Amino acid sequence: MIQAFGLTSNARKEHPPAVDDVSFEARAGSVTALLGAPGAGKTTALRLMLELQQGRGITYFRGRPLHRIAHPSREVGVLLGDVPGHPARSVRGHLRMLCAAAGVPARRADEVLEAVGLVSLRDERLGSLARGMDRRLGLACAVLSDPHTLVLDEPADTLSAREGRWLYGMLRAHAAQGGTVLFSTAEPKEAARSADRVVTLEQGRLVADQEAGDFARTRLRSRVAVRTPHAARLAALLTKEARTAHRSVEVVREEGNRLSVYGSTCADVGETAFRHDILVHQLADEIGDMGPGAGTSLRGEPETGDEPRVPAPSSPTVTASPLTDVPFAEQPSPPISPTLPASEEPEPAAQAHPPYEAQATAVSPLRETAVDPVVQPTATGPPATPGPRAPSPARSRLVPLVDPEEVTVPSARGPRPSRAATLDALSPLPPPISVRSAPSPLRPLRYELRRATGIGTGFLTGAAVLVVSALTALLLARIGHTPQPRLLAAWPRELPLPPAALGAGLLGAFAFGDEFRHPALAVDRGTVPRRMGLLLAKLLVSAATALLLGFLTVGCDAEVLYLVYGRELAQVPADWLSASASWTGLVVGCAWAGVLAAGIFRSTTAGLAAVVAVPILVVPLVHKALEGPAVRAAAGFPLRMRKVFLLQWPFGGERYLSAAARVVAQPVGGALTLSLTALLCAYLLTTLRSRVR
């Protein structure tokens, strides 16, 4: 069950808020449609409910707000826009990656592919899917973790009638199993045919909340569309003839020379125009439209389908009543009762949060004047005097006035307000909505492995590095005067980094860069989750990839040199231990620098630029610092360490520690160590700052 209270978006410059005080509910076991024309605020309302956009209000999913749910993807399945994913990733690979993020078994991907009919397209790339297949994949992503609630934004947009029927059949099947389904649409006929309840928005405000049958009977009406240069004259004649014949006909003046006639036919309108010599440019029946102004009365106030429309006397909309010769606009309006009608009383299922009902009944003067001019009855005493407009049932929904954490659910003996709610004054506004970062993958290492191996970018990058490195090694051997370690690494003195180090840095930058380009984890949030588990997984996978790439590069270079020039140039260097430590530290350090820099600057290019900046900018500074007269060499460092700790290094550990110390003491090693330390501190600082916000 979904319960939305007081959804209000932040006001824009010189524009009213896109969503203003919208409250409704979507019940479990049924399909609810959020209906409205383009620009009515449907998408904004959904984003406020899902905490994707800042504003005010609160939404409960089975009694809990989204930020209080440990694993939101297991409770709410979301489809907003197109499926976010790398276009080169396969359908099955994308779902398996999301399985690791949601913490469900990988076999669940094959199950949902069979359920949505994409088994034959499981090896297709995301970028090659047609619109209908993309909608099926979006639905598969939404139901992947078997959530109770589905929230979809215009899921059948641009689909054919057959594909639309299939999609709504799937939503109906989910609701039949006890789930909650909420989808937005701009088509009234689609909402009446596919939903059990229709919530109508117009210009960001709630104008109707009805059962589908009531919606189809009261708002989904047929009309006659007329376009004539004598619109005012024809409207008056049609109204006069309707009153004479005691027929209920409603004539609505549209923009320009257009009329919408409700309760009549093309034949009757055409005969009236012919008898009075009125030129008609258009005369057509239109079915399945709510009609212009159906959600807003002539005074500009919202109305519901359960209330009769009461136009002003000077309104261009005239309704003829079959019971009297007096136009309906001139009849006295019925007395306004400040209480809710019996049909609009909240059901027991809607009373899951009685503190809000208790708070909403005690209306403060500030609430009446600053927020909503609708006057509600007080908790005790006679009803208050009606305000300037009648409270419609849709606008009389109860809105939370305080933070839910400041109130306690009353027990069976009676309400027990918390101390904070008793001492503090009631706020006239619903609680603020803050955008929260996307949840981290529940299985980060498995997610990162499937993300890195699901596309061919890493394999192509590795192959390009091997080819360039082998050609560079042959060229250096041809020129000569290159030391053996640099020859095997294909690292000329003119280049800041060898091809293997650049390739490792690029692959590390892809680890976070692809997350921002194709945010599968952070759908429409604009941020990637900054969790230590995800960072450690990316560092571990990038380190393993860099080690593999460095080992293959040295092996390929040695093999090529042996085949072309013989054994002399392919010999192992005498100081192979320190050379191996330096080579390992270089490729792994470049990979980690790419990961951290791309995570900080949110760009693959920035990550690679940070890797190249280490030897170009940082190495000269470290080199100058090490060449100073006050710098001493750390000779005998392993021996002194052993004496301090009184331990015997096993398996000749002094050699490894000495090799590592020599690597760090080199300008490149020291620069890389300093750069990694600075990048890691910057990453942690930005992470803590985002959490504080």
XYZ file of C-alpha atoms in Angstrom:
693
model
C 0.000 0.000 0.000
C 1.217 3.503 -0.868
C 0.155 6.542 1.152
C 1.340 9.943 -0.072
C 0.786 13.008 2.116
C 1.334 16.638 1.159
C 3.666 16.138 -1.801
C 4.926 19.592 -2.734
C 7.862 20.377 -4.974
C 10.166 23.314 -4.413
C 8.976 26.474 -6.133
C 10.853 27.522 -9.224
C 11.815 31.067 -10.170
C 8.669 33.048 -10.991
C 6.753 29.792 -11.405
C 4.422 27.942 -9.052
C 5.543 24.534 -7.776
C 5.079 21.694 -10.236
C 3.269 19.691 -7.514
C 1.311 21.450 -4.784
C -0.052 19.592 -1.742
C -0.939 16.284 -3.403
C -2.203 13.476 -1.157
C -3.567 10.129 -2.271
C -3.176 6.420 -1.697
C -2.709 3.326 -3.832
C -4.116 0.197 -2.256
C -2.592 -3.242 -2.255
C -4.070 -5.722 -4.682
C -5.184 -3.021 -7.114
C -3.797 -0.912 -9.948
C -3.813 2.870 -9.484
C -3.348 5.323 -12.345
C -1.925 8.808 -11.891
C -3.605 10.698 -14.718
C -2.755 14.102 -16.089
C -1.876 15.995 -19.224
C 1.800 16.601 -20.053
C 3.109 19.094 -17.522
C 0.482 18.258 -14.900
C 3.126 17.083 -12.413
C 2.876 13.294 -12.676
C 6.603 12.616 -12.994
C 7.442 15.164 -10.313
C 4.995 13.521 -7.917
C 6.569 10.108 -8.518
C 10.066 11.507 -8.029
C 8.993 13.111 -4.757
C 7.535 9.817 -3.593
C 10.756 7.979 -4.433
C 12.932 10.679 -2.816
C 14.591 11.490 -6.121
C 13.748 15.190 -5.896
C 13.788 17.696 -3.081
C 10.513 19.060 -1.794
C 8.046 18.470 1.016
C 5.751 15.648 1.978
C 6.068 12.051 2.995
C 5.193 8.758 1.359
C 4.663 5.450 3.127
C 5.253 2.117 1.429
C 3.405 -0.425 3.575
C 3.730 1.882 6.563
C 7.378 2.904 6.171
C 9.033 5.782 4.307
C 11.536 4.780 1.680
C 14.580 5.978 3.612
C 13.571 3.705 6.512
C 13.572 0.568 4.349
C 16.821 -1.396 4.555
C 16.706 -2.637 0.954
C 14.438 -0.332 -1.108
C 14.819 -2.319 -4.333
C 13.222 -5.337 -2.635
C 10.201 -3.268 -1.611
C 9.683 -0.909 -4.579
C 10.345 -1.644 -8.239
C 10.838 1.522 -10.288
C 10.702 2.314 -13.999
C 11.321 5.968 -14.891
C 12.160 6.640 -18.512
C 14.444 4.365 -20.490
C 16.436 1.530 -18.949
C 19.777 2.948 -17.734
C 22.547 0.659 -18.868
C 25.596 0.458 -21.092
C 24.393 0.088 -24.706
C 27.013 -2.601 -25.374
C 25.872 -4.786 -22.470
C 23.671 -7.796 -23.187
C 20.169 -8.088 -21.791
C 21.026 -11.114 -19.679
C 24.319 -9.606 -18.506
C 22.577 -6.418 -17.419
C 20.025 -8.333 -15.382
C 22.696 -10.543 -13.801
C 24.611 -7.420 -12.781
C 21.459 -6.006 -11.176
C 20.925 -9.350 -9.419
C 24.271 -8.898 -7.663
C 23.303 -5.326 -6.756
C 19.954 -6.434 -5.311
C 21.399 -9.470 -3.551
C 19.280 -12.059 -5.365
C 20.523 -15.243 -7.077
C 21.697 -14.935 -10.663
C 19.088 -17.456 -11.831
C 16.450 -14.819 -11.120
C 17.567 -13.065 -14.330
C 16.551 -16.053 -16.455
C 13.235 -16.309 -14.611
C 12.208 -12.713 -15.302
C 13.417 -12.967 -18.906
C 11.019 -15.845 -19.400
C 8.236 -13.975 -17.608
C 8.491 -10.879 -19.825
C 9.112 -12.809 -23.035
C 12.728 -11.805 -23.684
C 14.358 -15.239 -23.653
C 15.051 -15.106 -27.383
C 16.672 -11.666 -27.010
C 18.783 -12.356 -23.934
C 22.041 -11.997 -25.916
C 20.987 -8.785 -27.660
C 22.668 -5.505 -26.759
C 20.735 -2.853 -24.902
C 21.438 -0.289 -27.587
C 19.807 -2.421 -30.295
C 16.473 -3.052 -28.558
C 13.271 -1.666 -30.029
C 10.982 0.509 -27.933
C 8.636 -2.322 -27.035
C 11.485 -4.607 -26.016
C 13.032 -1.810 -23.963
C 9.767 -1.453 -22.043
C 9.783 -5.198 -21.402
C 13.350 -4.977 -20.131
C 12.383 -2.061 -17.894
C 9.576 -4.107 -16.403
C 12.004 -7.003 -15.914
C 14.392 -4.705 -14.025
C 11.520 -3.450 -11.868
C 10.338 -6.933 -10.830
C 13.823 -8.467 -10.618
C 13.987 -8.476 -6.822
C 10.303 -9.481 -6.486
C 9.112 -6.201 -4.906
C 5.694 -5.682 -3.389
C 5.174 -2.264 -5.018
C 5.668 -1.171 -8.629
C 5.986 2.523 -9.531
C 6.135 3.215 -13.263
C 6.157 6.510 -15.172
C 4.150 6.204 -18.411
C 5.205 2.606 -19.056
C 3.137 2.281 -22.262
C 4.373 5.514 -23.857
C 4.864 5.132 -27.653
C 3.911 1.449 -27.478
C 1.487 -0.174 -29.873
C -1.962 -1.211 -28.701
C -0.944 -4.874 -28.540
C 2.208 -4.175 -26.526
C 0.267 -1.850 -24.242
C -2.325 -4.553 -23.515
C 0.438 -7.008 -22.700
C 2.137 -4.540 -20.365
C -1.021 -3.715 -18.439
C -1.844 -7.402 -18.277
C 1.472 -7.955 -16.490
C 0.689 -5.145 -14.059
C -2.756 -6.604 -13.442
C -1.211 -10.013 -12.723
C 1.177 -8.445 -10.204
C -1.724 -6.737 -8.433
C -3.735 -9.964 -8.444
C -0.983 -11.572 -6.367
C -1.403 -8.915 -3.678
C 1.066 -6.313 -4.933
C 0.576 -2.577 -5.306
C 0.859 -0.967 -8.734
C 1.018 2.770 -9.421
C 1.611 4.069 -12.939
C 1.264 7.454 -14.584
C -0.381 8.117 -17.917
C -1.726 10.973 -20.008
C -4.463 8.913 -21.695
C -7.849 8.943 -19.901
C -9.158 5.896 -21.767
C -6.018 3.976 -20.887
C -6.428 4.853 -17.216
C -10.117 3.877 -17.157
C -9.455 0.589 -18.933
C -6.315 -0.523 -17.087
C -6.661 0.798 -13.531
C -8.927 0.139 -10.574
C -8.572 3.684 -9.288
C -7.724 6.917 -11.085
C -6.018 9.882 -9.402
C -6.224 12.973 -11.599
C -3.730 15.834 -11.479
C -4.071 19.178 -13.189
C -1.470 21.924 -12.993
C 0.181 20.191 -10.068
C -2.928 19.875 -7.897
C -5.171 16.944 -7.127
C -8.563 17.368 -8.791
C -10.092 13.895 -8.507
C -9.519 10.583 -6.739
C -12.094 8.081 -7.994
C -12.749 4.476 -8.711
C -12.298 3.613 -12.368
C -16.027 3.120 -12.853
C -16.889 6.508 -11.369
C -14.129 8.107 -13.412
C -15.449 6.638 -16.648
C -19.007 7.702 -15.809
C -18.339 11.254 -14.603
C -15.182 12.421 -16.356
C -14.631 10.202 -19.374
C -17.350 11.724 -21.496
C -18.007 11.967 -25.191
C -18.180 15.406 -26.724
C -18.732 17.193 -30.009
C -15.787 19.309 -31.131
C -16.897 22.393 -33.073
C -14.794 25.068 -34.754
C -16.615 28.101 -36.100
C -15.922 31.856 -36.392
C -19.281 32.463 -34.650
C -18.525 30.402 -31.530
C -20.248 32.710 -29.039
C -23.453 32.910 -31.084
C -23.601 29.142 -31.646
C -22.986 28.478 -27.938
C -25.889 30.722 -26.976
C -28.213 29.071 -29.503
C -27.292 25.552 -28.374
C -27.885 26.494 -24.730
C -31.250 28.110 -25.532
C -32.476 25.087 -27.511
C -31.343 22.722 -24.739
C -33.314 24.657 -22.141
C -36.356 24.691 -24.396
C -36.162 20.938 -24.980
C -35.358 20.249 -21.291
C -32.112 18.490 -22.198
C -28.853 18.567 -20.233
C -26.277 20.051 -22.595
C -22.996 21.636 -21.565
C -21.188 24.018 -23.903
C -17.568 24.897 -23.118
C -15.801 27.731 -24.927
C -12.260 26.731 -25.890
C -9.323 28.758 -27.110
C -9.888 30.617 -30.339
C -13.051 29.663 -32.201
C -13.514 26.214 -30.676
C -16.429 24.774 -28.730
C -16.829 21.519 -26.836
C -20.444 20.387 -26.554
C -21.219 17.682 -23.979
C -24.530 15.838 -24.017
C -25.352 16.425 -27.685
C -24.567 14.902 -31.074
C -23.015 16.087 -34.307
C -26.422 15.923 -36.003
C -28.104 18.207 -33.469
C -25.258 20.728 -33.487
C -25.080 20.692 -37.269
C -28.843 21.229 -37.661
C -28.749 24.176 -35.249
C -25.884 25.782 -37.156
C -27.637 25.180 -40.507
C -30.939 26.679 -39.371
C -29.239 29.878 -38.237
C -26.795 30.157 -41.163
C -23.675 29.689 -39.041
C -20.509 28.670 -40.842
C -18.870 25.572 -39.305
C -15.246 24.635 -40.042
C -15.097 21.484 -37.934
C -17.713 19.163 -36.502
C -16.553 15.847 -35.049
C -17.326 13.365 -32.281
C -14.539 12.838 -29.747
C -14.686 10.026 -27.215
C -12.318 9.357 -24.377
C -11.495 12.878 -23.288
C -12.095 14.384 -19.875
C -12.923 17.614 -21.604
C -11.198 20.965 -21.224
C -11.674 22.410 -17.806
C -13.023 19.146 -16.416
C -10.614 19.320 -13.517
C -10.863 23.054 -12.863
C -13.982 25.089 -12.330
C -14.504 28.518 -13.795
C -13.249 30.192 -10.638
C -9.953 28.387 -11.050
C -10.573 26.056 -8.096
C -10.089 22.293 -8.210
C -13.066 20.026 -8.268
C -13.741 16.310 -8.158
C -15.876 14.060 -10.236
C -18.220 13.578 -7.269
C -19.212 17.256 -7.223
C -21.321 19.131 -9.772
C -19.564 21.955 -11.513
C -20.945 25.347 -10.566
C -19.838 27.886 -13.169
C -19.930 31.587 -12.449
C -22.764 33.677 -13.961
C -20.385 35.420 -16.339
C -18.728 32.189 -17.403
C -18.549 31.200 -21.074
C -19.528 27.680 -19.984
C -23.300 27.262 -19.750
C -25.127 24.149 -18.616
C -28.817 23.663 -19.252
C -30.725 21.698 -16.614
C -33.593 19.437 -17.704
C -35.550 20.188 -14.497
C -36.088 23.913 -14.932
C -35.871 26.659 -17.453
C -33.384 28.533 -15.319
C -29.771 27.821 -16.315
C -27.865 25.705 -13.825
C -25.425 28.536 -13.203
C -28.253 30.692 -11.872
C -29.638 28.079 -9.504
C -28.766 28.484 -5.832
C -25.838 26.316 -4.802
C -26.432 23.741 -2.085
C -25.237 24.500 1.439
C -21.594 23.662 2.051
C -20.822 21.221 4.825
C -17.356 21.299 6.297
C -17.413 17.572 6.993
C -16.329 14.870 4.597
C -19.049 13.009 2.729
C -19.640 9.436 3.726
C -18.214 8.141 0.467
C -14.931 9.954 1.146
C -14.387 8.807 4.717
C -11.035 7.067 5.129
C -11.200 3.321 5.141
C -9.574 1.267 7.905
C -6.657 0.485 5.593
C -6.014 4.185 5.173
C -5.792 4.715 8.930
C -2.377 3.181 9.322
C -1.070 6.454 10.731
C -3.600 7.884 13.162
C -1.219 10.558 14.462
C -1.571 12.367 11.148
C -5.344 12.240 11.349
C -5.283 13.557 14.887
C -2.930 16.347 13.901
C -4.880 17.228 10.751
C -8.155 17.707 12.621
C -6.703 20.472 14.795
C -6.217 23.142 12.148
C -4.190 26.175 13.174
C -4.948 29.684 11.883
C -1.640 29.648 10.028
C -2.747 26.542 8.194
C -5.984 28.218 7.162
C -4.430 31.409 5.834
C -0.926 30.609 4.617
C -1.176 27.095 3.269
C -4.689 26.142 2.321
C -7.834 28.250 2.503
C -9.932 25.114 2.922
C -11.531 25.204 6.387
C -11.842 21.885 8.186
C -13.750 21.099 11.383
C -11.796 21.331 14.584
C -11.259 18.434 16.923
C -13.729 19.811 19.434
C -16.507 22.321 19.176
C -18.839 23.311 16.353
C -17.676 23.356 12.760
C -15.769 26.407 11.665
C -17.268 28.961 9.326
C -16.783 28.011 5.675
C -14.097 29.926 3.814
C -14.253 31.442 0.376
C -14.500 28.070 -1.339
C -15.993 24.685 -0.658
C -13.662 21.893 0.450
C -13.669 19.251 -2.215
C -13.157 15.649 -1.162
C -9.927 15.403 -3.096
C -8.496 18.506 -1.437
C -9.697 17.473 2.013
C -7.185 14.666 2.219
C -5.329 14.595 5.506
C -1.816 16.021 5.277
C 0.940 15.289 7.793
C 1.806 18.406 9.741
C 4.768 17.107 11.733
C 7.738 14.854 11.244
C 6.693 11.213 11.672
C 9.675 10.652 13.960
C 8.240 13.153 16.441
C 4.987 11.309 17.015
C 4.168 7.878 18.316
C 1.454 5.539 17.199
C -1.319 5.574 19.815
C -2.137 2.362 21.554
C -5.540 0.826 21.957
C -6.104 2.783 25.191
C -5.847 6.142 23.488
C -3.438 8.472 21.712
C -0.080 9.022 23.349
C 1.687 11.921 21.679
C 5.426 12.039 22.097
C 7.160 14.652 24.203
C 8.510 16.473 21.164
C 5.052 16.668 19.619
C 3.590 17.958 22.902
C 6.175 20.655 23.572
C 6.811 21.915 20.066
C 4.272 23.833 18.041
C 2.769 22.033 15.080
C 4.427 22.877 11.798
C 2.033 23.989 9.051
C 4.167 22.260 6.403
C 4.774 18.573 5.710
C 8.264 17.239 6.429
C 10.984 18.033 3.893
C 12.104 15.485 1.310
C 15.862 15.180 0.842
C 17.501 13.344 -2.032
C 19.453 10.370 -0.767
C 22.200 8.504 -2.549
C 21.525 5.233 -4.244
C 21.993 2.086 -2.175
C 25.259 0.235 -2.467
C 25.282 -3.230 -4.078
C 24.570 -5.961 -1.583
C 27.222 -8.111 -3.274
C 29.758 -5.500 -4.421
C 32.553 -7.829 -5.559
C 30.195 -9.957 -7.635
C 28.584 -6.818 -9.044
C 31.947 -5.320 -10.030
C 33.112 -8.521 -11.701
C 29.933 -8.721 -13.791
C 30.123 -5.035 -14.593
C 33.735 -5.236 -15.773
C 33.340 -8.433 -17.799
C 29.884 -7.695 -19.218
C 31.173 -5.448 -22.017
C 34.110 -5.743 -24.388
C 35.753 -2.435 -23.485
C 38.204 -3.996 -21.039
C 39.171 -6.803 -23.410
C 39.688 -4.407 -26.326
C 41.763 -2.087 -24.146
C 43.949 -4.976 -23.010
C 44.482 -6.219 -26.561
C 45.413 -2.722 -27.737
C 47.906 -2.369 -24.864
C 49.598 -5.675 -25.738
C 49.946 -4.767 -29.410
C 51.275 -1.260 -28.737
C 53.662 -2.541 -26.079
C 55.094 -5.251 -28.351
C 55.627 -2.800 -31.222
C 57.245 -0.284 -28.859
C 59.606 -2.954 -27.483
C 60.687 -3.913 -31.009
C 61.254 -0.257 -31.898
C 63.346 0.350 -28.776
C 65.411 -2.773 -29.464
C 65.966 -1.561 -33.024
C 67.155 1.847 -31.849
C 69.257 0.462 -28.972
C 70.658 2.183 -25.853
C 67.633 1.065 -23.753
C 68.159 -0.725 -20.399
C 66.851 -4.250 -20.109
C 64.063 -3.495 -17.558
C 62.722 -0.628 -19.664
C 62.974 -2.744 -22.802
C 60.814 -5.502 -21.330
C 58.295 -2.917 -20.077
C 58.326 -1.067 -23.451
C 58.942 2.196 -21.589
C 60.985 4.740 -23.550
C 62.471 7.640 -21.635
C 60.500 10.119 -23.756
C 57.145 8.834 -22.461
C 55.908 9.538 -18.917
C 54.346 6.077 -18.557
C 54.556 2.764 -20.420
C 51.527 1.495 -22.391
C 50.693 -1.083 -19.713
C 50.478 1.579 -16.970
C 48.320 3.823 -19.167
C 46.043 0.886 -19.976
C 45.733 -0.039 -16.300
C 44.868 3.566 -15.437
C 42.257 3.686 -18.197
C 40.629 0.469 -17.008
C 40.606 1.823 -13.457
C 38.963 5.042 -14.662
C 36.287 3.003 -16.426
C 35.357 1.426 -13.085
C 33.731 4.635 -11.850
C 33.360 6.490 -15.145
C 30.829 3.994 -16.505
C 28.798 4.333 -13.313
C 28.239 8.015 -14.041
C 27.675 7.588 -17.781
C 25.229 4.705 -17.397
C 23.961 4.861 -13.776
C 22.472 1.407 -13.312
C 22.828 1.760 -9.538
C 21.770 5.402 -9.270
C 18.716 5.666 -11.487
C 17.867 9.379 -11.954
C 19.772 10.323 -8.792
C 22.869 11.708 -10.474
C 25.159 10.193 -7.849
C 26.966 6.903 -7.429
C 26.853 5.293 -3.974
C 30.015 6.065 -2.022
C 30.337 3.019 0.167
C 33.569 1.436 1.315
C 32.383 -1.980 0.159
C 31.910 -0.768 -3.411
C 35.222 1.121 -3.364
C 37.136 -1.900 -2.059
C 35.545 -4.110 -4.702
C 36.560 -1.718 -7.470
C 40.103 -1.401 -6.080
C 40.447 -5.172 -5.809
C 39.158 -5.884 -9.321
C 41.222 -3.073 -10.856
C 44.361 -4.318 -9.061
C 43.833 -7.865 -10.322
C 43.232 -6.541 -13.845
C 46.371 -4.388 -13.679
C 48.510 -7.278 -12.450
C 47.234 -9.518 -15.227
C 47.817 -6.818 -17.813
C 51.341 -6.109 -16.525
C 52.266 -9.809 -16.487
C 50.944 -10.365 -20.010
C 52.698 -7.254 -21.279
C 56.121 -8.316 -19.994
C 55.577 -11.872 -21.257
C 54.503 -10.729 -24.730
C 57.385 -8.251 -24.991
C 59.929 -10.899 -23.950
C 58.487 -13.425 -26.417
C 58.514 -10.958 -29.296
C 62.075 -9.865 -28.539
C 63.177 -13.509 -28.383
C 61.563 -14.330 -31.729
C 63.036 -11.328 -33.529
C 66.408 -10.682 -31.866
C 67.199 -13.878 -29.958
C 67.777 -14.811 -26.337
C 70.121 -11.941 -25.531
C 67.430 -9.244 -25.330
C 64.896 -11.500 -23.593
C 67.023 -12.360 -20.552
C 65.752 -11.802 -17.015
C 67.455 -8.805 -15.318
C 69.780 -9.447 -12.389
C 67.749 -7.243 -10.027
C 64.508 -8.907 -11.030
C 63.033 -8.695 -7.506
C 63.171 -4.918 -7.185
C 62.239 -4.544 -10.855
C 59.181 -6.761 -10.362
C 58.166 -4.823 -7.258
C 58.543 -1.541 -9.121
C 56.567 -2.817 -12.095
C 53.790 -4.211 -9.880
C 53.548 -1.023 -7.859
C 53.477 1.094 -11.020
C 50.612 -0.695 -12.795
C 48.548 -1.226 -9.639
C 49.134 2.364 -8.518
C 48.043 3.729 -11.890
C 44.908 1.583 -11.791
C 44.025 2.771 -8.292
C 44.712 6.385 -9.251
C 42.258 6.031 -12.145
C 39.600 4.513 -9.877
C 39.875 7.200 -7.191
C 40.161 10.143 -9.580
C 37.168 9.022 -11.652
C 35.165 8.569 -8.445
C 36.044 12.066 -7.266
C 35.667 13.966 -10.541
C 32.867 11.731 -11.933
C 34.508 11.286 -15.312
C 36.612 8.679 -17.077
C 38.631 11.400 -18.812
C 39.408 13.060 -15.494
C 40.534 9.714 -14.082
C 42.972 9.123 -16.946
C 44.181 12.721 -16.749
C 44.997 12.244 -13.070
C 47.050 9.151 -13.936
C 49.070 11.054 -16.553
C 49.502 14.030 -14.213
C 51.405 11.899 -11.687
C 54.658 11.521 -13.716
C 54.324 14.924 -15.400
C 53.565 17.119 -12.384
C 54.238 15.194 -9.172
C 57.398 13.306 -10.154
C 59.485 16.482 -10.825
C 58.493 17.859 -7.430
C 59.436 14.629 -5.635
C 62.663 14.390 -7.632
C 63.710 17.868 -6.553
C 62.855 17.075 -2.932
C 64.942 13.870 -2.960
C 67.926 15.620 -4.531
C 68.157 18.147 -1.703
C 71.356 18.230 0.418
C 69.480 17.403 3.636
C 68.008 14.142 2.321
C 69.639 10.962 3.587
C 69.296 7.418 2.271
C 67.372 4.921 4.387
C 70.150 2.322 4.411
C 69.759 -0.659 6.735
C 66.037 -0.039 7.216
C 64.992 -3.763 7.260
C 67.761 -4.639 9.725
C 66.716 -1.925 12.144
C 63.074 -2.988 11.841
C 64.024 -6.537 12.805
C 65.973 -5.334 15.820
C 63.102 -3.159 17.012
C 60.450 -5.867 16.786
C 62.829 -8.680 17.864
C 61.348 -10.882 15.156
C 62.917 -13.077 12.521
C 61.512 -12.329 9.077
C 60.271 -15.643 7.570
C 61.298 -16.738 4.079
C 63.798 -13.893 3.692
C 61.243 -11.159 4.188
C 64.006 -8.557 4.532
C 64.547 -8.676 0.780
C 60.914 -7.980 -0.017
C 60.695 -5.160 2.506
C 63.913 -3.675 1.198
C 62.625 -3.888 -2.382
C 59.389 -2.159 -1.400
C 61.332 0.570 0.422
C 63.510 1.153 -2.646
C 60.413 1.403 -4.827
C 58.865 4.054 -2.601
C 62.187 5.898 -2.419
C 62.273 6.274 -6.214
C 60.780 9.502 -7.604
C 58.030 7.708 -9.507
C 57.175 5.480 -6.547
C 57.121 8.357 -4.102
C 55.022 10.490 -6.428
C 52.556 7.672 -6.955
C 52.310 7.029 -3.219
C 51.671 10.696 -2.477
C 49.093 10.942 -5.262
C 47.201 7.872 -4.092
C 47.167 9.190 -0.522
C 45.821 12.561 -1.640
C 43.158 10.974 -3.888
C 42.033 8.599 -1.157
C 41.726 11.439 1.353
C 39.751 13.506 -1.159
C 37.437 10.573 -1.842
C 36.805 10.020 1.860
C 36.259 13.752 2.384
C 33.641 13.966 -0.368
C 31.985 10.832 0.988
C 31.713 12.219 4.503
C 30.478 15.553 3.168
C 27.698 13.905 1.180
C 26.640 11.880 4.215
C 26.547 14.992 6.407
C 24.341 16.725 3.833
